[in-house]
Backbone as JSON Lines, residues from 0, in Angstrom:
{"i":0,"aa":"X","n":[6.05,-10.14,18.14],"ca":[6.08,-9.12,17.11],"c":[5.61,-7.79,17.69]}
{"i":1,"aa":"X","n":[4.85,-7.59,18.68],"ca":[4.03,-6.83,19.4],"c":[4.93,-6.09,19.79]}
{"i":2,"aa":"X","n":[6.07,-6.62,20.63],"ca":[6.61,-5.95,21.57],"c":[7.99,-5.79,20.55]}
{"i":3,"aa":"X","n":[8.32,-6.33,19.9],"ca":[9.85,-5.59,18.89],"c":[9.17,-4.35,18.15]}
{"i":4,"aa":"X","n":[7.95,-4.33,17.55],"ca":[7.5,-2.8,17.26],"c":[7.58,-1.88,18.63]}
{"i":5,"aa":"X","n":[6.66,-2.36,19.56],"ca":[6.94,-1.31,20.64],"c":[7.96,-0.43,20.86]}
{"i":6,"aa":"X","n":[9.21,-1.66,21.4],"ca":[10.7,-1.21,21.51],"c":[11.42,-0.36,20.52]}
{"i":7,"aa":"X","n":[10.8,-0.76,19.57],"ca":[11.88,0.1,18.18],"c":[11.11,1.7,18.09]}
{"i":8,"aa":"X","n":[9.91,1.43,17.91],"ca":[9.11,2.81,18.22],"c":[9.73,3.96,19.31]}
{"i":9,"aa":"X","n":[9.24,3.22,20.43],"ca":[9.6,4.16,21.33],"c":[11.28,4.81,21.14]}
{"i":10,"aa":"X","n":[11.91,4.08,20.6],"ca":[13.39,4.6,20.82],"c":[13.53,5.11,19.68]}
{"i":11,"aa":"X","n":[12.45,5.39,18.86],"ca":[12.75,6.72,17.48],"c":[12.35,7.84,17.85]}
{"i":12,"aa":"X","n":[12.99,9.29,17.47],"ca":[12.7,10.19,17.7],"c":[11.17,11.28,16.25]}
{"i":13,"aa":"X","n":[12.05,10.38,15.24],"ca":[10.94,10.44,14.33],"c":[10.64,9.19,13.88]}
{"i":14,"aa":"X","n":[9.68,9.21,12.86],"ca":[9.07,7.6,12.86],"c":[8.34,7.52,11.51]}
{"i":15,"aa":"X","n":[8.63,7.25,10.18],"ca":[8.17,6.95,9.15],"c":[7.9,5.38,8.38]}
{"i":16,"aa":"X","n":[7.42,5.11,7.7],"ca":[7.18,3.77,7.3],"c":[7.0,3.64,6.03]}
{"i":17,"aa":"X","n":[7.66,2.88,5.08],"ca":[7.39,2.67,3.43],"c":[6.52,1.7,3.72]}
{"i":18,"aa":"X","n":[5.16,1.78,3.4],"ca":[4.23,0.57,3.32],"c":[3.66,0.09,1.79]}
{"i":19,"aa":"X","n":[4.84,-1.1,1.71],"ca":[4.74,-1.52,-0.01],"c":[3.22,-2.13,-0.13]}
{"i":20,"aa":"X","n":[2.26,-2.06,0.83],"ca":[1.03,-2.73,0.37],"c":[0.55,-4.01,0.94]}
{"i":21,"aa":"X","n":[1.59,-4.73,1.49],"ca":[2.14,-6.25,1.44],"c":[1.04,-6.43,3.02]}
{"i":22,"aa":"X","n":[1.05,-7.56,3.34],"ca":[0.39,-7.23,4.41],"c":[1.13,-7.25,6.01]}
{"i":23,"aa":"X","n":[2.45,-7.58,5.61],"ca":[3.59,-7.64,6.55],"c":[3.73,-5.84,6.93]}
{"i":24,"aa":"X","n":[4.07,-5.36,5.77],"ca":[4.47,-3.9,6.28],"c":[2.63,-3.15,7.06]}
{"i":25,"aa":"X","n":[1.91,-3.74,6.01],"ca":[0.43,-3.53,7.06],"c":[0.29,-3.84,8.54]}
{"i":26,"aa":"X","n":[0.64,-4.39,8.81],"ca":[0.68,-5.11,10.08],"c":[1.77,-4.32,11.13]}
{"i":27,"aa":"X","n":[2.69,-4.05,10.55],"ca":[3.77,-3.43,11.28],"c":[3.48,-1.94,11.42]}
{"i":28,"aa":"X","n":[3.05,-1.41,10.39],"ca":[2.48,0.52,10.49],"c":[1.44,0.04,11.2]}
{"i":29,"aa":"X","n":[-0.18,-0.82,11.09],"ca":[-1.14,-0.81,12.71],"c":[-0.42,-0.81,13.71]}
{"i":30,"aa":"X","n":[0.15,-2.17,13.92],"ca":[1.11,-2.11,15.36],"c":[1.6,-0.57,15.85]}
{"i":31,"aa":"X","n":[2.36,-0.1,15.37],"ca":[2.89,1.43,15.6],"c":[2.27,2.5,15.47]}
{"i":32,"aa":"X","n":[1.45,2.33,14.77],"ca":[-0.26,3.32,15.28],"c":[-1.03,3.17,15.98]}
{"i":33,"aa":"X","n":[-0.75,1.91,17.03],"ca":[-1.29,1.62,18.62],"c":[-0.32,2.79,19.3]}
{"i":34,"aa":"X","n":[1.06,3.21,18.96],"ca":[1.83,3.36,19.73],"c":[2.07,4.93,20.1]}
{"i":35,"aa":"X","n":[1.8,4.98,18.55],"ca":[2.11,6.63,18.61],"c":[1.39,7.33,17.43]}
{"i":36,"aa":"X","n":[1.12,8.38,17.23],"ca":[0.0,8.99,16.43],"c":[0.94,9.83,15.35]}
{"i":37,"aa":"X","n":[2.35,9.68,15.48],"ca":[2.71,10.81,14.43],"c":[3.7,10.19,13.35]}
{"i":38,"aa":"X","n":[3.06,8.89,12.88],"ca":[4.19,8.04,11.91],"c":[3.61,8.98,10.39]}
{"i":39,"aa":"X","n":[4.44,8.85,9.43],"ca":[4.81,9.5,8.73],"c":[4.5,7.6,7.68]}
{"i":40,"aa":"X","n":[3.57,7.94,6.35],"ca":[3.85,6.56,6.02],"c":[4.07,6.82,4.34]}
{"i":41,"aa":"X","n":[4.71,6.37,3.61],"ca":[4.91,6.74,2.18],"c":[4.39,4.94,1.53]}
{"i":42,"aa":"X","n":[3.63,5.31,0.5],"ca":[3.67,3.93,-0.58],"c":[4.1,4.48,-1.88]}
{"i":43,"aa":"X","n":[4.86,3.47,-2.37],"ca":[4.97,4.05,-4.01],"c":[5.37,2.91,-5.15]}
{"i":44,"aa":"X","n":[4.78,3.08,-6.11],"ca":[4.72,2.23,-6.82],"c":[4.09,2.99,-8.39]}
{"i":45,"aa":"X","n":[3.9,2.1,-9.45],"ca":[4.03,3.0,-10.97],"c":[2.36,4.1,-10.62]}
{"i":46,"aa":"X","n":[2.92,4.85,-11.18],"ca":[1.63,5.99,-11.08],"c":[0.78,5.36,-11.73]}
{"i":47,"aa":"X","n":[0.68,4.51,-12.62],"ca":[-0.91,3.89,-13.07],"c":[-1.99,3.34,-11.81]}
{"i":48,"aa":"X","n":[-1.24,2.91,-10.78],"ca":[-1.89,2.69,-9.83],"c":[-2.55,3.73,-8.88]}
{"i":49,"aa":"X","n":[-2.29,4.52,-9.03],"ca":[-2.59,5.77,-7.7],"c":[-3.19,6.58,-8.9]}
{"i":50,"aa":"X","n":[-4.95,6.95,-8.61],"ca":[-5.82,7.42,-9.11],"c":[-6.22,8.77,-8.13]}
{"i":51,"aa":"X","n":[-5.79,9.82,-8.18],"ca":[-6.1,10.9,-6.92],"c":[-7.7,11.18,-6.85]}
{"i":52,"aa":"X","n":[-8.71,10.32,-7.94],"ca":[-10.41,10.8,-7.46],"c":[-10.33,9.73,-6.39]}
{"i":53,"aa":"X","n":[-10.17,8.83,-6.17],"ca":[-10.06,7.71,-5.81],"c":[-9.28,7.37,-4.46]}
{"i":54,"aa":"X","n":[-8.25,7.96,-4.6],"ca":[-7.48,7.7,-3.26],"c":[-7.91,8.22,-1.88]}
{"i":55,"aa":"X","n":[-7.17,7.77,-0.59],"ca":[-7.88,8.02,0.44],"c":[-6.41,9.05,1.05]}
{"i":56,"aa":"X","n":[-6.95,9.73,2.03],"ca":[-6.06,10.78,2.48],"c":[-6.69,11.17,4.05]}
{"i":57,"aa":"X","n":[-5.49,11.05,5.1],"ca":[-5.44,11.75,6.13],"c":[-5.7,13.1,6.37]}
{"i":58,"aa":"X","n":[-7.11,13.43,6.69],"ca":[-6.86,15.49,7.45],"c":[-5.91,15.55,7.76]}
């Protein structure tokens, strides 16, 4: 699994990730944040869930 993220990474020029939460897509955005520092990651799901006092955010 290690190395099919690697490979696919490196051969994107940009690099985003829908991370539904799950712990599969978790696992796959860490992996690729060993790799490279500029992934782009979106979650989305009903706005009752996403509280903005609450949420966490990248500088």
């Amino acid at each position: 699994m290690i190395e099919a993220v690697r490979v696919r990474v490196e051969r994107a020029d940009a690099l985003s990730c829908d991370a539904s939460g799950g712990i599969d897509s978790s696992i796959i955005l860490a992996l690729a944040s060993h790799e490279r520092n500029d992934i782009t990651a979106f979650t989305t799901g009903p706005a009752a869930l996403f509280d903005e006092e609450t949420s966490c955010t990248s500088p």
